[in-house]
Amino acid sequence: MRRFSMISEFHDFVQLPPPQHPLLSVVDVSTVPHRYGQQPTSMVFDFYSISIKRMRNVHVHYGQQPFDFNEGVLSFMAPHQVFSMAVADAAEEVQKSGWVVYIHPDFLWNTPLATTIRQYDFWEYSLKESLFLSAREEATMLTLLFAMQQEYMSTIDRFSKPIIVSHLDSLLHYADRFYHRQFLTREKANHEVLTRLETLLHTYFNSPELPERGVPTVHYVADCLHLSPKYLSNLLRVVTGQNTQQHIHAQLIVKAKEKLSTTSRTVSEIAYELGFEHVPSFSKLFKAKTNLSPREFRAAFP
């Protein structure tokens, strides 16, 4: 695996000229010489990467998942995330276009963005959850990228950094807006995810192995649905108003109510059957969701 702590190291690896600024680079993807073979090349950056690009005959893996870059997409990678690239067909020409911005965290030092940049959930989305841009949205993003490039290529002075950071901040705000648009416009696909989630939770909470497996975690559910935890929670919040954890708890409470109202098992037995190691944890969650303790809920049934 290749690790790049500085942007200049990556420039050297892909045979690009040294960056104009040691902590920032704006790269035209079409100018990057191809350095990947058919065996995947795994890499880690210690800096941020924001890409708008198309690539044909290139296999990209990110978080063990393949991704197709044939369509124009906007993708984000935070420092220390692993990805790999390889040629799909050695006999076919590699085609690529677009732009990439590399930003080292040190570039943002002493700016408000240094502390707020990680507030955007899309840094934790997987590559297959990249943002598919409309033509108008892509034009907006490219305008900001070109403005950053123009400033990056100019003579560095005391105004350069705040101007570039301002453009970057605007780009991140637009990306946040466009992601929320994507959640809304992909209604059919989003509801299919919701249906799969409900089926998954129903099966899980009715499994005889539930006591040993314990209450499902958000990461477990997201992995089963082949989505990143942040992306799944944000999608569900837009569609239903509840995040993944709330959906898990809702299904759990439905099952708990069923057992409390139709069986004579003790609260401790029911808590164990639902995957809780400690009865107080179950009772606390049940009361938080129903305003009744398990015993008070049961008492309502003659």
Coordinates of C-alpha atoms in Angstrom, one line a residue, residues 18-226:
P18 CA 5.3 19.8 -8.3
P19 CA 2.2 21.6 -6.9
Q20 CA 2.2 25.4 -6.9
H21 CA 1.5 25.3 -3.2
P22 CA 2.9 22.5 -0.9
L23 CA -0.5 22.2 0.9
L24 CA -2.9 22.6 -2.0
S25 CA -3.2 21.3 -5.5
V26 CA -5.9 21.7 -8.3
V27 CA -5.4 19.0 -10.9
D28 CA -6.8 18.6 -14.4
V29 CA -7.4 14.8 -14.4
S30 CA -6.8 14.5 -18.2
T31 CA -3.2 15.7 -17.7
V32 CA -2.3 12.9 -15.2
P33 CA -0.2 10.2 -16.8
H34 CA -1.7 6.7 -16.1
R35 CA 0.3 4.8 -13.5
Y36 CA -2.0 1.8 -12.7
G37 CA -1.7 -1.8 -13.9
Q38 CA -4.3 -4.5 -13.8
Q39 CA -3.3 -5.3 -10.3
P40 CA -5.0 -2.9 -7.8
T41 CA -2.8 -0.2 -6.4
S42 CA -3.9 0.6 -2.8
M43 CA -3.3 4.1 -1.6
V44 CA -3.9 6.3 1.5
F45 CA -3.8 10.1 1.5
D46 CA -3.1 12.2 4.6
F47 CA -5.0 15.0 3.0
Y48 CA -8.5 15.8 1.7
S49 CA -9.5 15.0 -1.9
I50 CA -12.5 16.4 -3.8
S51 CA -13.1 15.1 -7.3
I52 CA -15.4 15.8 -10.2
K53 CA -14.4 13.3 -12.8
R54 CA -15.2 10.6 -15.3
M55 CA -13.0 7.6 -16.0
R56 CA -13.4 4.7 -18.4
N57 CA -11.5 1.4 -18.3
V58 CA -10.5 2.1 -14.7
H59 CA -11.6 -0.1 -11.7
V60 CA -11.8 1.8 -8.4
H61 CA -12.3 0.1 -5.1
Y62 CA -13.1 2.1 -2.0
G63 CA -13.9 0.4 1.4
Q64 CA -13.9 -3.0 -0.4
Q65 CA -16.6 -1.9 -2.8
P66 CA -16.2 -1.4 -6.6
F67 CA -17.3 1.8 -8.2
D68 CA -18.1 2.9 -11.7
F69 CA -16.7 6.3 -12.6
N70 CA -18.2 6.3 -16.2
E71 CA -20.7 9.0 -15.1
G72 CA -19.7 12.4 -13.8
V73 CA -19.8 12.4 -10.1
L74 CA -18.6 14.5 -7.2
S75 CA -16.8 12.5 -4.5
F76 CA -15.1 13.3 -1.3
M77 CA -12.3 11.6 0.6
A78 CA -11.1 12.5 4.1
P79 CA -7.5 11.9 5.2
H80 CA -6.5 8.3 6.0
Q81 CA -9.1 6.5 3.9
V82 CA -7.9 3.6 1.8
F83 CA -8.8 3.2 -1.9
S84 CA -7.3 1.3 -4.9
M85 CA -7.2 1.7 -8.6
A86 CA -6.5 -0.7 -11.5
V87 CA -6.9 -0.9 -15.3
A88 CA -10.0 -2.9 -16.2
D89 CA -8.8 -4.0 -19.7
A90 CA -5.1 -3.7 -20.6
A91 CA -6.0 -3.7 -24.3
E92 CA -8.4 -0.7 -24.0
E93 CA -7.3 2.9 -23.6
V94 CA -7.9 4.6 -20.3
Q95 CA -10.1 7.7 -20.6
K96 CA -10.4 10.2 -17.9
S97 CA -11.5 13.9 -17.5
G98 CA -12.5 16.2 -14.7
W99 CA -10.8 18.0 -11.8
V100 CA -9.4 17.1 -8.4
V101 CA -8.6 19.4 -5.5
Y102 CA -6.2 18.1 -2.8
I103 CA -6.1 20.0 0.4
H104 CA -3.8 19.3 3.3
P105 CA -5.3 19.9 6.7
D106 CA -2.4 22.2 7.5
F107 CA -3.6 24.6 4.8
L108 CA -6.8 25.2 6.8
W109 CA -4.9 26.0 10.0
N110 CA -6.1 29.1 11.8
T111 CA -9.3 29.4 9.7
P112 CA -12.9 28.6 10.8
L113 CA -13.0 25.8 8.2
A114 CA -10.3 23.9 10.0
T115 CA -12.8 23.0 12.7
T116 CA -16.0 22.9 10.6
I117 CA -14.9 20.9 7.5
R118 CA -15.6 17.6 9.2
Q119 CA -19.1 18.6 10.1
Y120 CA -20.2 17.5 6.6
D121 CA -21.4 13.9 6.7
F122 CA -20.3 13.2 3.1
W123 CA -16.7 12.8 4.2
E124 CA -17.9 9.5 5.7
Y125 CA -19.9 8.3 2.7
S126 CA -18.5 5.5 0.7
L127 CA -17.4 6.2 -2.9
K128 CA -20.4 4.4 -4.3
E129 CA -22.5 7.0 -2.6
S130 CA -20.9 9.8 -4.5
L131 CA -23.0 12.8 -5.6
F132 CA -24.5 12.5 -9.1
L133 CA -24.7 16.1 -10.4
S134 CA -27.2 17.6 -12.8
A135 CA -25.7 19.7 -15.6
R136 CA -26.5 22.9 -13.7
E137 CA -25.1 21.6 -10.4
E138 CA -21.9 20.5 -12.2
A139 CA -21.5 23.9 -13.7
T140 CA -21.8 25.5 -10.3
M141 CA -19.2 23.2 -8.8
L142 CA -16.8 23.7 -11.8
T143 CA -17.1 27.5 -11.5
L144 CA -15.9 27.3 -7.9
L145 CA -13.1 24.8 -8.8
F146 CA -11.9 27.0 -11.6
A147 CA -11.9 30.0 -9.3
M148 CA -9.8 28.0 -6.8
Q149 CA -7.5 27.0 -9.7
Q150 CA -7.1 30.6 -10.9
E151 CA -6.1 31.7 -7.4
Y152 CA -3.9 28.7 -6.9
M153 CA -2.0 29.5 -10.2
S154 CA -1.6 33.2 -9.3
T155 CA 1.2 34.7 -7.3
I156 CA 0.8 33.6 -3.7
D157 CA 0.2 36.6 -1.4
R158 CA -1.6 37.2 1.9
F159 CA -5.0 37.3 0.1
S160 CA -4.6 33.9 -1.6
K161 CA -5.4 31.6 1.4
P162 CA -8.6 33.4 2.6
I163 CA -9.9 33.6 -1.0
I164 CA -9.3 29.9 -1.7
V165 CA -10.8 28.9 1.7
S166 CA -13.8 31.0 0.9
H167 CA -14.3 29.2 -2.5
L168 CA -13.8 25.8 -0.7
D169 CA -16.3 26.7 2.0
S170 CA -18.9 27.6 -0.7
L171 CA -18.2 24.3 -2.6
L172 CA -18.8 22.3 0.6
H173 CA -22.1 24.1 1.3
Y174 CA -23.3 23.5 -2.3
A175 CA -22.4 19.8 -2.0
D176 CA -24.4 19.6 1.2
R177 CA -27.4 21.1 -0.6
F178 CA -27.0 18.9 -3.6
Y179 CA -26.8 15.7 -1.5
H180 CA -30.1 16.6 0.2
R181 CA -31.6 17.1 -3.2
Q182 CA -30.3 13.7 -4.2
F183 CA -32.1 12.1 -1.2
L184 CA -35.3 13.8 -2.3
T185 CA -35.2 13.1 -6.1
R186 CA -34.3 9.4 -5.7
E187 CA -37.6 8.7 -4.0
K188 CA -38.1 5.2 -5.4
A189 CA -34.6 4.0 -4.6
N190 CA -34.8 5.5 -1.1
H191 CA -38.1 3.8 -0.3
E192 CA -36.6 0.5 -1.6
V193 CA -33.8 1.0 1.0
L194 CA -36.5 1.6 3.7
T195 CA -38.3 -1.6 2.7
R196 CA -35.1 -3.6 2.8
L197 CA -34.3 -2.1 6.2
E198 CA -37.7 -3.0 7.7
T199 CA -37.4 -6.5 6.3
L200 CA -33.9 -6.9 7.7
L201 CA -35.0 -5.7 11.2
H202 CA -38.1 -7.8 11.2
T203 CA -36.1 -10.9 10.4
Y204 CA -33.4 -10.0 12.9
F205 CA -35.8 -9.5 15.8
N206 CA -37.6 -12.7 15.0
S207 CA -34.4 -14.8 14.9
P208 CA -33.9 -17.4 17.6
E209 CA -30.3 -16.3 17.7
L210 CA -31.2 -12.8 18.9
P211 CA -30.3 -13.4 22.6
E212 CA -26.8 -14.3 21.6
R213 CA -26.4 -11.8 18.8
G214 CA -27.6 -8.8 20.8
V215 CA -29.4 -5.7 19.6
P216 CA -28.2 -4.8 16.0
T217 CA -25.9 -1.8 15.7
V218 CA -26.2 0.9 13.1
H219 CA -22.9 -0.3 11.5
Y220 CA -24.3 -3.9 11.2
V221 CA -27.5 -2.7 9.6
A222 CA -25.6 -0.4 7.2
D223 CA -23.2 -3.2 6.2
C224 CA -26.1 -5.5 5.5
L225 CA -27.7 -2.8 3.2
H226 CA -24.2 -2.1 1.6

